Each structure stands twice: as C-alpha cells, then as structure tokens.
C-alpha cells in the first residue's frame, strides 16, 4: 500500500511537468494532447441537460462513452512511460491524470496487474468526485452509482493499457449518499453481470431511434384509426350526412336490402361498409363488386360462380362473390349496369336465398345481405326496359340518399382535416394544416368529384407541401400553379373574388347547384374579358362576340342592378372605355 502511494506521488510530479499552459496561443497541453480548462458547473449543466432531454439511461450511455474516449487518450500517454518504468508505475499515470485533470482524487487501495498475462485487479478510493457531487446537487441521492463519465474513463484507460476489456463498477458512490466513491475493476469475463454494464459502451444512433419511434407512432395511429368500429372517413356534422347516417343505423340490425343513392365519389362503399360493420354480420366477409367494371359476359360467373366445363375456358369450378360473401354482406355498386339475365338471378337470391353456379343445376343456399348502390335513375331505367321493375321495387324498399359534398359544407373542413391526418401518416410528413386561402378555396369549390376528389386533392397537397409547412392552394388544385389561369370566384357575399374554376363542367355544376347564379356567371365572363382587354371595351366586346354598344349596355345594366342593391357588378376596372 505504502509502495503504491509513493509510486503515485512520483508519477504525479512527472505528469505535472508535462502540463503546459500557452496563453500566447490559447492552448493547454498535456504531453501531446490539447486540453481544456472548463467550468465544472457549466459541464455539470450540460450533463444535466443531457439527462433531462434524453433520460437517465441514454445520458448515462453518452457520458460513459465520453469518459471512455478520454481514458483511451490518457492510456496513450501512460504507454509512453511504460518503457522506462514498471507496469504498476506506468499504470498509475491514469489515476494521477484523473486527479490532475480535476475530475476526482484517486487513491489506489489494491492494484495487481501483469500486462504479459493480462491479469488485472484494481480497487481505488475516489474522493471529491466531480460527477457524484454535481449529480447529488441536481438530483438528490440516487439509488445507483452515478459517476458515469469517470467509470467510462477508468474502463477506457485500463482496457487500452491492458490490451483487453476491463470493466469497473462503483461499489460506493457520493451520488448514493456515501462519503466517497469506491471502484473495483477486473476483466469483463470475471464479472457475472457484465452485459448489463457493457451496453453503455455501445454507441446508439439516438437520432435514428427517434425517427424510427416517430414512424412507429404514426403507423400505430393509422392502424388504430383503421380498427375503429366505423371507417374513420365516415365523419360529418351536416344535416344531410346526419340524416343519411341515421337511416343507415336503423337498417343495420335488420336484413333489409339497402339501396344507396348518390353521385359518383360521395362514398357509397364507405356507407355500405359502415352498414355492414354496424350490424350483426360485422365479423363475417364484406365483399364489394362494381357491376360496371365487369364485362357483361362475365357478370354471372363472377357473381354466382361457375362449374367446370360450363363454357370454353372454365377449366376449374369457382365460387362466385355470393358464395364468398356467405354469412356476410355483398355490396353491389352501380347496380343499374347489371345485365337483365343477372338481374333475374339476383332477384331469385333476394327472394329464395338460392343461387346456381353457371353450368350447374344444383341450387346452393346462401345467406348474404345485399347492399346495392347507384348514381343512376333506376326508375328511368325501368321505364326504358333496361331494369326489372320487380327487382327495382325490391331494392327500393329502403333507400338512403347520400348528399353530394357541395351540400355538406359543414363537413368539408372536418373531412379535409381527416384526410390530412391520414395522408400525413401515410407519407410520413408533418404538416401544419392548410393556409387560409387554401381553406377558403376548399369551401368554395363545387366538388363535382365529391369526397373522392377532396381526398385525392388533399393527398396531392400532402405530397407537394414541404414538411413543417401549411398546404397552399396551388398544392391542392393542379391548375392554380398555371399563371395564365385567371382566378375568379365568389366570396361569401357572392362577389367576384379571385377563384379559378377548373373546367366548364365545374362552372356549369356551380350554376346548377346554386353555388353561382346565371347573372354572376355573366358578370364573370364580362369581367374576364374586360380584364384581358386591359379595360379596352371594344377589344373585350370582340372577345365576347358582342358589339361595343351591346357590351356597354350590359355593363350599364349590371351597374344599375348593383346600384339598386341587386346583382353584383364587375369589380372596378381601370375605367378606360
Ligand atoms: Zn461516484
């Protein structure tokens, strides 16, 4: 013991001679390594911030590895001394450096080592542990040792010095309320619980882990949404939606055949699925068929199945959609497109609950709930002889009208928000919503493609908008990006207000659906012509196929209507005739 102390003292004197302060160059040297003299408190605050932001365990890993790195450097210095002194004397460089660097006062208690055989056992007393004292100051007494940087240093130093992995543990620690810290080190294999400690020496890509976790959260969130009792896209507060949904709920528990009516894209399949999910068949199959998508000659085999050899090419027997939906629900979209022979067979299923595969005379019982949908006028098809009247009355017993999106103004924001969440998750983007202009455009657009169009548009916006931003109008509406496209539209008061109608069809839809009046359309045309002609009325009249007096008359009429509080007039032009 006394011998160790005197070795330590000698090493200490030698090392002090190797420290050089060079104020002229702003450098401090320890032998050949540049050192820093930093404030212990600042270092302690950095340590605290690491713990607070990453948690004890991750911070412990970072600090341990930081200590390990400086232990490795000091071992280099120790090795330079190994040539002219004993192993023990050379080794003591580390503990003395640790002391000299102001980290902790190290006193060797037991030290047995042999570099030739790799034997190592060391026990040291640590006094004035910088790390233990600050940890206790910031966090109070801890249940485990806390001098992580220092343990890392001891491990790095000794492992490099010995040329084999040496693991240290604190048996006492100031951070645990002991007066001093005490450490014991021996080869990794000699510890029973080495693995639990060694993991702190392995670097972890924390940033990668965070991104990975974030992705997992987003995915989980979207699967939670998928497992909702109802499809997550079935949302709305508008009276039209509420009425349709209410009707749907009332039909759910019965077996009644439901006919869903609505324009293309209003979400008929979503309603059909909701009807299925709300009812007692929810655990069984939901099979959807778009009658318009199947060629006429294949409809029957698709729906009712086929026996081997029923027709050329029918090489194997195959069950149809009805059999696959047995016990569950079959959704027949665009039922108006069903050819007459298939209509008869469908009627038979509805009446008898029986089907026959094509090329088979055996009848099979099926228990299928039919949900039909169309955007067609089935009554008209009946009159034209293209749809069986008995089937029509059967289907028509319970109809649910799904309103178009333009009649669900209150739902547009809700749906847009829902799709934004959905597609942000899908495309792993973080977006802050929509710009005000984009919101307004969503509300004023006539939505000829209904919810499907809104959904596609929001997905487009999600893809185009940079992460962290809000989706802008031109990221939603493809033609907004075109500078030549004149933006025309109607504000809340019906005035013209910079909005671009994508096509003539949409413009017509806007008039048909009362979003815009014919007079407003006329105003829009005249306004556009006058603007394009830069206020030159003769040129504007030519564009409109009118004479100048005819245009002047119309303008006059519009101005008068405006003055009388009637129809809106064109926004001010530069006034040149
Ligand atoms: Zn400690």
Coordinates of C-alpha atoms and ligand atoms in Angstrom, one line a residue:
X1 CA 0.0 0.0 0.0
X2 CA 2.7 2.5 1.0
X3 CA 4.7 1.5 -2.1
X4 CA 1.6 2.3 -4.3
X5 CA 1.3 5.7 -2.7
X6 CA 4.9 6.6 -3.3
X7 CA 4.6 5.4 -6.9
X8 CA 1.6 7.6 -7.3
X9 CA 3.4 10.6 -5.9
X10 CA 6.4 10.1 -8.2
X11 CA 4.1 9.8 -11.2
X12 CA 2.3 12.9 -10.1
X13 CA 5.4 15.0 -10.1
X14 CA 6.4 13.7 -13.5
X15 CA 3.0 14.4 -15.0
X16 CA 2.8 17.9 -13.7
X17 CA 5.9 18.6 -15.6
X18 CA 4.1 17.6 -18.7
X19 CA 1.3 20.2 -18.4
X20 CA 2.0 23.3 -20.4
X21 CA -0.2 26.4 -20.5
X22 CA 0.4 28.5 -23.6
X23 CA -1.6 31.7 -23.1
X24 CA 0.1 33.2 -26.2
X25 CA -1.5 30.6 -28.5
X26 CA -4.6 29.9 -26.3
X27 CA -3.7 26.3 -25.8
X28 CA -3.1 24.0 -22.9
X29 CA -1.1 20.9 -23.5
X30 CA -0.8 17.6 -21.5
X31 CA 2.1 16.0 -23.2
X32 CA 0.9 15.9 -26.8
X33 CA -2.8 16.3 -26.1
X34 CA -4.6 19.6 -26.2
X35 CA -6.7 20.0 -23.1
X36 CA -9.4 22.4 -22.0
X37 CA -9.9 24.2 -18.7
X38 CA -13.7 24.4 -18.4
X39 CA -16.0 25.4 -15.7
X40 CA -17.1 22.4 -13.7
X41 CA -20.6 24.0 -13.3
X42 CA -21.0 24.5 -17.0
X43 CA -20.0 20.9 -17.6
X44 CA -22.5 19.9 -14.9
X45 CA -25.2 21.8 -16.6
X46 CA -24.5 20.2 -19.9
X47 CA -24.7 16.8 -18.1
X48 CA -28.0 17.8 -16.5
X49 CA -29.4 18.8 -19.8
X50 CA -28.4 15.5 -21.4
X51 CA -30.2 13.7 -18.6
X52 CA -33.3 15.8 -18.8
X53 CA -33.6 15.6 -22.5
X54 CA -32.6 12.0 -23.2
X55 CA -33.4 10.3 -19.9
X56 CA -31.0 8.8 -17.4
X57 CA -30.3 5.7 -19.3
X58 CA -29.4 7.3 -22.7
X59 CA -27.5 10.1 -21.0
X60 CA -25.6 7.5 -19.0
X61 CA -24.5 5.8 -22.2
X62 CA -23.3 9.1 -23.8
X63 CA -21.4 10.1 -20.7
X64 CA -19.8 6.7 -20.2
X65 CA -18.6 6.7 -23.8
X66 CA -17.3 10.3 -23.4
X67 CA -15.3 9.2 -20.4
X68 CA -14.1 6.1 -22.2
X69 CA -12.7 8.2 -25.0
X70 CA -10.7 10.4 -22.7
X71 CA -9.5 7.3 -20.8
X72 CA -8.2 5.9 -24.2
X73 CA -6.2 9.2 -24.8
X74 CA -4.6 9.1 -21.4
X75 CA -3.6 5.5 -21.8
X76 CA -1.5 6.6 -24.8
X77 CA 0.4 8.9 -22.6
X78 CA 0.8 6.1 -20.0
X79 CA 2.2 3.8 -22.6
X80 CA 5.0 6.2 -23.5
X81 CA 6.2 5.9 -19.9
X82 CA 5.9 2.1 -19.8
X83 CA 9.3 1.7 -21.4
X84 CA 11.3 3.3 -18.5
X85 CA 9.3 2.1 -15.5
X86 CA 7.4 -0.9 -14.1
X87 CA 3.8 -1.8 -15.3
X88 CA 2.4 -0.6 -12.0
X89 CA 4.3 2.7 -12.2
X90 CA 3.2 3.2 -15.8
X91 CA -0.4 2.3 -15.0
X92 CA -0.6 4.9 -12.1
X93 CA -0.4 7.6 -14.8
X94 CA -4.1 7.2 -15.4
X95 CA -5.3 7.7 -11.8
X96 CA -2.9 10.6 -11.4
X97 CA -4.1 12.2 -14.6
X98 CA -7.7 11.8 -13.5
X99 CA -6.6 13.6 -10.3
X100 CA -4.6 16.2 -12.1
X101 CA -7.4 16.9 -14.5
X102 CA -9.6 17.8 -11.5
X103 CA -12.1 15.1 -12.0
X104 CA -11.6 13.1 -8.9
X105 CA -8.9 12.4 -6.3
X106 CA -7.8 8.8 -6.8
X107 CA -6.1 6.7 -4.2
X108 CA -5.1 3.1 -5.1
X109 CA -6.3 0.5 -2.5
X110 CA -5.3 -2.7 -4.2
X111 CA -3.6 -3.0 -7.6
X112 CA -2.5 -6.2 -9.1
X113 CA -1.6 -6.3 -12.8
X114 CA 0.5 -8.2 -15.2
X115 CA 0.5 -7.0 -18.8
X116 CA 2.2 -10.1 -20.0
X117 CA -0.6 -12.5 -18.7
X118 CA -3.4 -9.9 -18.8
X119 CA -4.1 -10.4 -15.1
X120 CA -5.8 -7.3 -13.6
X121 CA -7.5 -6.4 -10.3
X122 CA -7.8 -2.9 -9.1
X123 CA -9.6 -1.2 -6.3
X124 CA -9.5 2.6 -5.8
X125 CA -10.9 5.2 -3.5
X126 CA -12.4 8.2 -5.2
X127 CA -12.6 11.4 -3.2
X128 CA -14.2 14.7 -4.3
X129 CA -15.9 13.1 -7.3
X130 CA -16.8 15.9 -9.5
X131 CA -19.6 14.0 -11.1
X132 CA -21.0 12.4 -8.0
X133 CA -21.2 15.7 -6.2
X134 CA -23.0 17.5 -9.0
X135 CA -25.4 14.7 -9.6
X136 CA -26.4 14.8 -6.0
X137 CA -26.7 18.6 -6.2
X138 CA -29.0 18.4 -9.2
X139 CA -31.0 15.2 -8.5
X140 CA -30.5 14.4 -4.8
X141 CA -29.5 10.9 -3.6
X142 CA -29.7 8.3 -6.2
X143 CA -30.3 4.6 -5.8
X144 CA -27.4 3.6 -8.1
X145 CA -23.8 4.9 -8.6
X146 CA -23.8 7.9 -10.9
X147 CA -20.1 8.7 -11.8
X148 CA -20.7 7.5 -15.3
X149 CA -18.1 9.6 -17.1
X150 CA -15.5 8.6 -14.6
X151 CA -16.3 4.9 -14.7
X152 CA -16.1 5.3 -18.5
X153 CA -12.7 6.9 -18.1
X154 CA -11.4 4.1 -15.9
X155 CA -12.7 1.4 -18.3
X156 CA -11.2 3.1 -21.4
X157 CA -7.9 3.8 -19.7
X158 CA -7.4 0.4 -18.2
X159 CA -8.7 -1.6 -21.2
X160 CA -6.3 0.3 -23.5
X161 CA -3.4 0.0 -21.1
X162 CA -4.0 -3.8 -20.6
X163 CA -5.0 -4.5 -24.1
X164 CA -8.1 -6.4 -23.0
X165 CA -11.6 -5.2 -21.9
X166 CA -11.6 -4.3 -18.2
X167 CA -14.8 -3.3 -16.5
X168 CA -15.1 -1.1 -13.4
X169 CA -18.0 -0.7 -11.1
X170 CA -18.6 1.7 -8.3
X171 CA -19.2 -0.2 -5.0
X172 CA -19.8 3.1 -3.2
X173 CA -20.8 6.5 -4.6
X174 CA -21.2 10.0 -3.3
X175 CA -24.3 10.1 -5.6
X176 CA -25.8 7.3 -3.5
X177 CA -25.1 9.1 -0.2
X178 CA -21.8 7.6 0.6
X179 CA -18.9 9.8 1.8
X180 CA -16.7 8.8 -1.1
X181 CA -16.8 6.7 -4.2
X182 CA -15.0 3.4 -4.4
X183 CA -14.4 1.4 -7.6
X184 CA -13.3 -2.1 -8.4
X185 CA -12.1 -3.1 -11.8
X186 CA -11.4 -6.6 -13.4
X187 CA -11.6 -8.2 -16.8
X188 CA -15.1 -8.2 -18.2
X189 CA -15.3 -12.1 -18.2
X190 CA -14.8 -12.1 -14.4
X191 CA -18.0 -10.1 -13.8
X192 CA -21.3 -12.0 -13.7
X193 CA -23.4 -9.1 -14.8
X194 CA -21.0 -7.6 -17.3
X195 CA -23.6 -7.5 -20.1
X196 CA -25.8 -5.0 -18.2
X197 CA -22.9 -2.6 -17.9
X198 CA -21.3 -3.2 -21.3
X199 CA -24.3 -2.0 -23.2
X200 CA -23.4 1.6 -22.1
X201 CA -20.2 1.4 -24.1
X202 CA -22.0 0.7 -27.4
X203 CA -22.9 3.8 -29.3
X204 CA -26.6 4.1 -30.2
X205 CA -27.9 6.2 -33.1
X206 CA -30.3 8.2 -31.0
X207 CA -31.5 10.3 -33.9
X208 CA -32.3 7.2 -35.9
X209 CA -34.1 5.7 -32.9
X210 CA -36.2 8.8 -32.6
X211 CA -37.1 8.8 -36.2
X212 CA -37.9 5.1 -36.0
X213 CA -40.1 5.7 -33.0
X214 CA -41.9 8.6 -34.6
X215 CA -42.6 6.4 -37.6
X216 CA -43.9 3.7 -35.4
X217 CA -46.2 6.1 -33.6
X218 CA -47.6 7.4 -36.9
X219 CA -48.2 3.8 -38.1
X220 CA -49.8 2.8 -34.9
X221 CA -52.1 5.8 -35.0
X222 CA -53.2 4.9 -38.5
X223 CA -53.9 1.3 -37.6
X224 CA -55.9 2.4 -34.6
X225 CA -57.9 4.5 -36.9
X226 CA -58.4 1.5 -39.2
X227 CA -59.7 -0.6 -36.3
X228 CA -62.3 2.0 -35.3
X229 CA -65.7 0.4 -35.3
X230 CA -66.7 2.7 -38.2
X231 CA -64.4 3.7 -41.1
X232 CA -62.6 6.8 -39.9
X233 CA -63.7 8.6 -43.0
X234 CA -67.3 8.4 -42.0
X235 CA -67.4 11.8 -40.4
X236 CA -69.7 14.8 -40.7
X237 CA -72.0 17.1 -38.8
X238 CA -74.1 18.4 -41.7
X239 CA -77.8 17.7 -41.6
X240 CA -77.6 15.8 -44.9
X241 CA -74.9 13.5 -43.6
X242 CA -76.6 13.1 -40.2
X243 CA -79.9 12.1 -41.9
X244 CA -78.3 9.5 -44.1
X245 CA -76.3 8.1 -41.3
X246 CA -79.3 7.9 -39.1
X247 CA -81.2 5.9 -41.7
X248 CA -78.3 3.6 -42.1
X249 CA -78.0 2.9 -38.4
X250 CA -81.7 2.0 -38.3
X251 CA -81.3 -0.6 -41.0
X252 CA -78.1 -2.1 -39.6
X253 CA -79.6 -4.7 -37.4
X254 CA -82.2 -6.0 -39.8
X255 CA -81.5 -7.9 -43.0
X256 CA -83.3 -5.5 -45.2
X257 CA -81.7 -4.8 -48.6
X258 CA -80.5 -1.2 -48.7
X259 CA -80.1 0.9 -51.8
X260 CA -77.6 3.7 -51.5
X261 CA -78.1 6.6 -53.8
X262 CA -75.7 9.4 -54.6
X263 CA -73.3 10.9 -57.1
X264 CA -70.0 9.4 -58.0
X265 CA -67.5 9.8 -55.3
X266 CA -69.8 10.5 -52.4
X267 CA -68.5 7.5 -50.5
X268 CA -71.2 4.9 -51.2
X269 CA -68.8 2.0 -50.4
X270 CA -67.9 3.6 -47.2
X271 CA -71.6 3.8 -46.2
X272 CA -72.0 0.2 -47.3
X273 CA -69.1 -0.9 -45.2
X274 CA -70.5 1.1 -42.2
X275 CA -73.8 -0.6 -42.6
X276 CA -72.0 -4.0 -42.5
X277 CA -69.9 -3.0 -39.5
X278 CA -72.8 -1.7 -37.6
X279 CA -74.8 -4.9 -38.0
X280 CA -74.6 -8.5 -36.7
X281 CA -72.6 -9.6 -39.7
X282 CA -69.6 -7.5 -38.8
X283 CA -67.3 -10.4 -38.1
X284 CA -68.1 -12.0 -41.5
X285 CA -67.0 -11.1 -45.0
X286 CA -67.8 -7.9 -46.7
X287 CA -67.5 -8.4 -50.5
X288 CA -67.7 -5.4 -52.8
X289 CA -68.4 -5.7 -56.5
X290 CA -68.6 -2.9 -59.1
X291 CA -71.1 -4.2 -61.6
X292 CA -70.0 -1.6 -64.2
X293 CA -66.4 -2.9 -64.0
X294 CA -67.2 -6.5 -65.0
X295 CA -67.7 -7.2 -68.7
X296 CA -71.4 -8.3 -69.3
X297 CA -70.5 -11.8 -70.4
X298 CA -68.6 -12.4 -67.1
X299 CA -71.0 -10.9 -64.7
X300 CA -72.9 -14.1 -63.9
X301 CA -69.9 -16.2 -63.4
X302 CA -68.3 -13.6 -61.2
X303 CA -71.4 -13.2 -59.1
X304 CA -72.8 -16.7 -58.9
X305 CA -69.8 -18.9 -59.6
X306 CA -69.1 -21.3 -62.4
X307 CA -68.9 -25.1 -62.7
X308 CA -66.0 -26.8 -64.5
X309 CA -66.8 -27.0 -68.2
X310 CA -69.7 -24.5 -68.1
X311 CA -68.1 -22.8 -71.0
X312 CA -64.9 -23.0 -73.0
X313 CA -62.1 -21.9 -70.7
X314 CA -64.0 -22.8 -67.5
X315 CA -61.3 -25.3 -66.5
X316 CA -62.0 -25.4 -62.8
X317 CA -65.1 -24.9 -60.7
X318 CA -65.0 -21.5 -59.0
X319 CA -67.2 -19.9 -56.3
X320 CA -68.8 -16.5 -57.1
X321 CA -69.0 -13.4 -55.0
X322 CA -72.2 -14.5 -53.4
X323 CA -70.7 -17.7 -52.0
X324 CA -67.7 -15.8 -50.8
X325 CA -69.9 -13.3 -49.0
X326 CA -71.9 -16.1 -47.4
X327 CA -72.8 -15.1 -43.8
X328 CA -71.7 -11.6 -44.6
X329 CA -72.6 -8.7 -46.9
X330 CA -72.3 -8.2 -50.6
X331 CA -72.1 -4.7 -51.9
X332 CA -73.2 -4.3 -55.5
X333 CA -72.1 -0.9 -56.7
X334 CA -73.5 0.6 -59.9
X335 CA -76.3 -2.0 -59.9
X336 CA -78.0 -0.2 -62.7
X337 CA -75.4 -1.6 -65.0
X338 CA -76.3 -5.2 -64.2
X339 CA -77.5 -7.1 -67.4
X340 CA -81.1 -8.4 -67.4
X341 CA -80.2 -12.1 -67.0
X342 CA -78.1 -11.3 -64.0
X343 CA -80.9 -9.2 -62.6
X344 CA -83.3 -12.2 -62.7
X345 CA -80.7 -14.3 -60.8
X346 CA -80.2 -11.6 -58.3
X347 CA -84.0 -11.3 -57.7
X348 CA -84.0 -15.1 -57.0
X349 CA -81.3 -14.7 -54.4
X350 CA -83.3 -11.9 -52.8
X351 CA -86.5 -14.0 -52.8
X352 CA -85.3 -17.5 -52.1
X353 CA -81.7 -17.1 -50.8
X354 CA -80.6 -19.5 -53.5
X355 CA -78.0 -19.4 -56.3
X356 CA -76.9 -21.7 -59.1
X357 CA -73.4 -21.7 -60.4
X358 CA -73.1 -21.2 -64.2
X359 CA -73.3 -24.7 -65.8
X360 CA -74.7 -26.3 -62.7
X361 CA -78.3 -27.3 -61.9
X362 CA -77.7 -27.8 -58.2
X363 CA -79.0 -24.9 -56.1
X364 CA -77.0 -23.6 -53.2
X365 CA -78.3 -21.8 -50.2
X366 CA -76.6 -18.6 -49.4
X367 CA -77.1 -16.2 -46.6
X368 CA -76.0 -12.8 -47.9
X369 CA -77.1 -9.3 -47.1
X370 CA -77.3 -7.2 -50.2
X371 CA -76.3 -3.6 -50.2
X372 CA -76.8 -2.0 -53.6
X373 CA -75.8 1.4 -54.9
X374 CA -76.3 3.5 -57.9
X375 CA -75.8 7.1 -59.2
X376 CA -78.3 6.3 -61.9
X377 CA -82.0 7.0 -62.1
X378 CA -83.2 3.4 -61.7
X379 CA -86.9 4.4 -62.2
X380 CA -85.9 5.8 -65.7
X381 CA -84.1 2.5 -66.5
X382 CA -87.2 0.6 -65.6
X383 CA -89.3 2.8 -67.9
X384 CA -86.7 2.2 -70.7
X385 CA -87.0 -1.6 -70.1
X386 CA -83.4 -1.9 -69.0
X387 CA -84.1 -2.7 -65.4
X388 CA -86.6 -5.2 -64.0
X389 CA -89.4 -3.4 -62.2
X390 CA -89.8 -6.2 -59.6
X391 CA -86.1 -6.0 -58.7
X392 CA -86.3 -2.3 -58.6
X393 CA -89.2 -2.3 -56.1
X394 CA -87.4 -4.9 -54.0
X395 CA -84.2 -2.8 -53.9
X396 CA -86.0 0.4 -53.5
X397 CA -87.8 -0.6 -50.2
X398 CA -85.1 1.1 -48.2
X399 CA -83.1 3.8 -49.8
X400 CA -80.5 6.0 -48.3
X401 CA -79.6 9.2 -50.1
X402 CA -76.0 10.3 -49.6
X403 CA -75.8 14.0 -50.2
X404 CA -73.0 15.4 -52.5
X405 CA -70.2 17.2 -50.8
X406 CA -71.3 20.6 -52.0
X407 CA -74.4 20.1 -49.8
X408 CA -72.2 19.2 -46.9
X409 CA -70.4 22.5 -46.5
X410 CA -70.0 22.0 -42.7
X411 CA -68.2 18.7 -43.3
X412 CA -65.6 19.9 -45.8
X413 CA -63.2 21.1 -43.1
X414 CA -63.7 18.0 -41.0
X415 CA -63.1 15.7 -44.0
X416 CA -60.1 17.8 -45.2
X417 CA -58.6 17.6 -41.7
X418 CA -59.2 13.8 -41.5
X419 CA -57.6 13.2 -44.9
X420 CA -54.7 15.5 -44.0
X421 CA -54.0 13.3 -40.9
X422 CA -54.4 10.1 -42.9
X423 CA -52.1 11.1 -45.7
X424 CA -49.6 12.8 -43.5
X425 CA -49.3 9.4 -41.7
X426 CA -49.1 7.5 -44.9
X427 CA -46.4 9.8 -46.4
X428 CA -44.6 10.3 -43.1
X429 CA -45.0 14.1 -43.3
X430 CA -45.6 16.6 -40.6
X431 CA -47.8 19.4 -41.8
X432 CA -49.4 22.3 -40.0
X433 CA -52.7 22.3 -41.8
X434 CA -54.0 24.5 -44.7
X435 CA -53.3 28.1 -45.5
X436 CA -56.3 30.4 -45.1
X437 CA -56.5 30.8 -48.9
X438 CA -56.5 27.0 -49.3
X439 CA -59.2 26.6 -46.7
X440 CA -61.4 29.1 -48.4
X441 CA -60.8 27.5 -51.8
X442 CA -61.9 24.1 -50.3
X443 CA -65.1 25.7 -49.1
X444 CA -66.0 27.5 -52.3
X445 CA -65.0 24.8 -54.7
X446 CA -68.1 23.0 -56.2
X447 CA -66.7 19.5 -55.7
X448 CA -68.0 17.7 -58.8
X449 CA -66.0 14.7 -57.8
X450 CA -67.3 14.8 -54.3
X451 CA -65.4 13.3 -51.3
X452 CA -63.2 11.2 -53.6
X453 CA -62.0 14.3 -55.3
X454 CA -61.4 16.0 -51.9
X455 CA -59.4 13.0 -50.8
X456 CA -57.3 12.9 -53.9
X457 CA -56.7 16.7 -53.7
X458 CA -55.6 16.5 -50.0
X459 CA -53.2 13.7 -50.8
X460 CA -51.8 15.7 -53.6
X461 CA -51.3 18.6 -51.2
X462 CA -49.6 16.4 -48.6
X463 CA -47.2 15.1 -51.2
X464 CA -46.4 18.6 -52.6
X465 CA -46.2 20.6 -49.4
X466 CA -42.8 20.7 -47.7
X467 CA -42.6 19.2 -44.2
X468 CA -43.5 21.6 -41.4
X469 CA -45.4 23.9 -43.8
X470 CA -49.1 24.5 -44.5
X471 CA -50.7 23.2 -47.7
X472 CA -51.2 26.0 -50.2
X473 CA -53.9 26.5 -52.8
X474 CA -51.7 25.6 -55.7
X475 CA -50.6 22.4 -54.0
X476 CA -54.3 21.3 -53.8
X477 CA -55.6 22.5 -57.2
X478 CA -53.3 21.4 -60.0
X479 CA -54.2 24.3 -62.3
X480 CA -53.6 27.0 -59.8
X481 CA -49.9 26.7 -60.5
X482 CA -50.6 28.0 -64.0
X483 CA -50.1 31.7 -64.0
X484 CA -52.1 32.0 -67.2
X485 CA -55.2 30.7 -65.4
X486 CA -57.3 33.6 -64.3
X487 CA -58.5 33.1 -60.7
X488 CA -62.2 34.0 -60.4
X489 CA -64.6 33.1 -57.8
X490 CA -67.3 34.2 -55.4
X491 CA -66.7 35.4 -51.9
X492 CA -69.1 34.8 -49.0
X493 CA -71.2 37.7 -50.2
X494 CA -71.4 36.4 -53.8
X495 CA -69.0 39.0 -55.1
X496 CA -66.3 38.1 -57.5
X497 CA -63.2 37.2 -55.7
X498 CA -60.3 35.6 -57.5
X499 CA -61.1 32.0 -58.0
X500 CA -60.3 29.6 -60.7
X501 CA -62.9 27.1 -62.0
X502 CA -61.1 24.1 -63.3
X503 CA -63.4 23.4 -66.2
X504 CA -66.6 24.4 -67.9
X505 CA -68.2 21.4 -66.4
X506 CA -67.5 22.6 -62.9
X507 CA -68.7 26.0 -63.8
X508 CA -72.0 24.5 -65.0
X509 CA -72.2 22.4 -61.8
X510 CA -71.7 25.6 -59.8
X511 CA -74.7 27.2 -61.6
X512 CA -76.9 24.1 -61.5
X513 CA -76.2 23.6 -57.8
X514 CA -76.9 27.2 -56.9
X515 CA -73.3 28.0 -55.9
X516 CA -73.5 30.7 -58.5
X517 CA -76.3 32.4 -60.4
X518 CA -76.5 32.8 -64.2
X519 CA -76.1 36.6 -63.7
X520 CA -73.0 36.0 -61.7
X521 CA -71.7 33.8 -64.4
X522 CA -72.3 36.6 -66.9
X523 CA -70.5 39.1 -64.7
X524 CA -67.6 36.7 -64.5
X525 CA -67.4 36.4 -68.3
X526 CA -67.6 40.1 -68.8
X527 CA -65.1 40.8 -66.1
X528 CA -62.7 38.4 -67.5
X529 CA -63.0 39.8 -71.0
X530 CA -62.6 43.4 -69.7
X531 CA -59.5 42.4 -67.7
X532 CA -57.9 40.5 -70.6
X533 CA -58.5 43.5 -72.8
X534 CA -56.9 45.7 -70.1
X535 CA -60.1 47.8 -69.9
X536 CA -60.4 48.3 -73.7
X537 CA -64.2 47.7 -74.1
X538 CA -64.0 47.3 -77.9
X539 CA -61.5 44.5 -77.6
X540 CA -63.5 43.0 -74.7
X541 CA -66.7 43.1 -76.8
X542 CA -64.9 41.3 -79.7
X543 CA -63.8 38.6 -77.3
X544 CA -67.4 38.1 -76.2
X545 CA -68.8 38.2 -79.7
X546 CA -70.7 41.3 -79.0
X547 CA -70.6 44.8 -80.4
X548 CA -69.2 47.5 -78.2
X549 CA -72.6 49.1 -77.7
X550 CA -74.0 45.7 -76.7
X551 CA -71.3 45.3 -74.1
X552 CA -71.7 48.8 -72.9
X553 CA -75.4 48.2 -72.5
X554 CA -74.8 45.0 -70.4
X555 CA -72.3 46.8 -68.3
X556 CA -74.7 49.6 -67.7
X557 CA -77.5 47.2 -66.8
X558 CA -75.2 45.4 -64.4
X559 CA -74.1 48.7 -62.8
X560 CA -77.7 49.7 -62.4
X561 CA -78.5 46.4 -60.8
X562 CA -75.6 46.9 -58.5
X563 CA -76.6 50.4 -57.6
X564 CA -80.1 49.1 -56.8
X565 CA -78.7 46.6 -54.4
X566 CA -79.4 43.7 -56.8
X567 CA -77.0 41.7 -58.7
X568 CA -73.3 42.1 -58.2
X569 CA -71.4 44.1 -60.8
X570 CA -67.9 43.6 -62.1
X571 CA -65.1 44.7 -59.8
X572 CA -63.7 48.1 -60.7
X573 CA -61.6 48.1 -63.9
X574 CA -59.3 50.9 -64.8
X575 CA -62.3 52.5 -66.2
X576 CA -61.0 53.2 -69.7
X577 CA -63.7 53.0 -72.3
Ligands
LIG1 ZN1 -19.5 8.1 -7.6

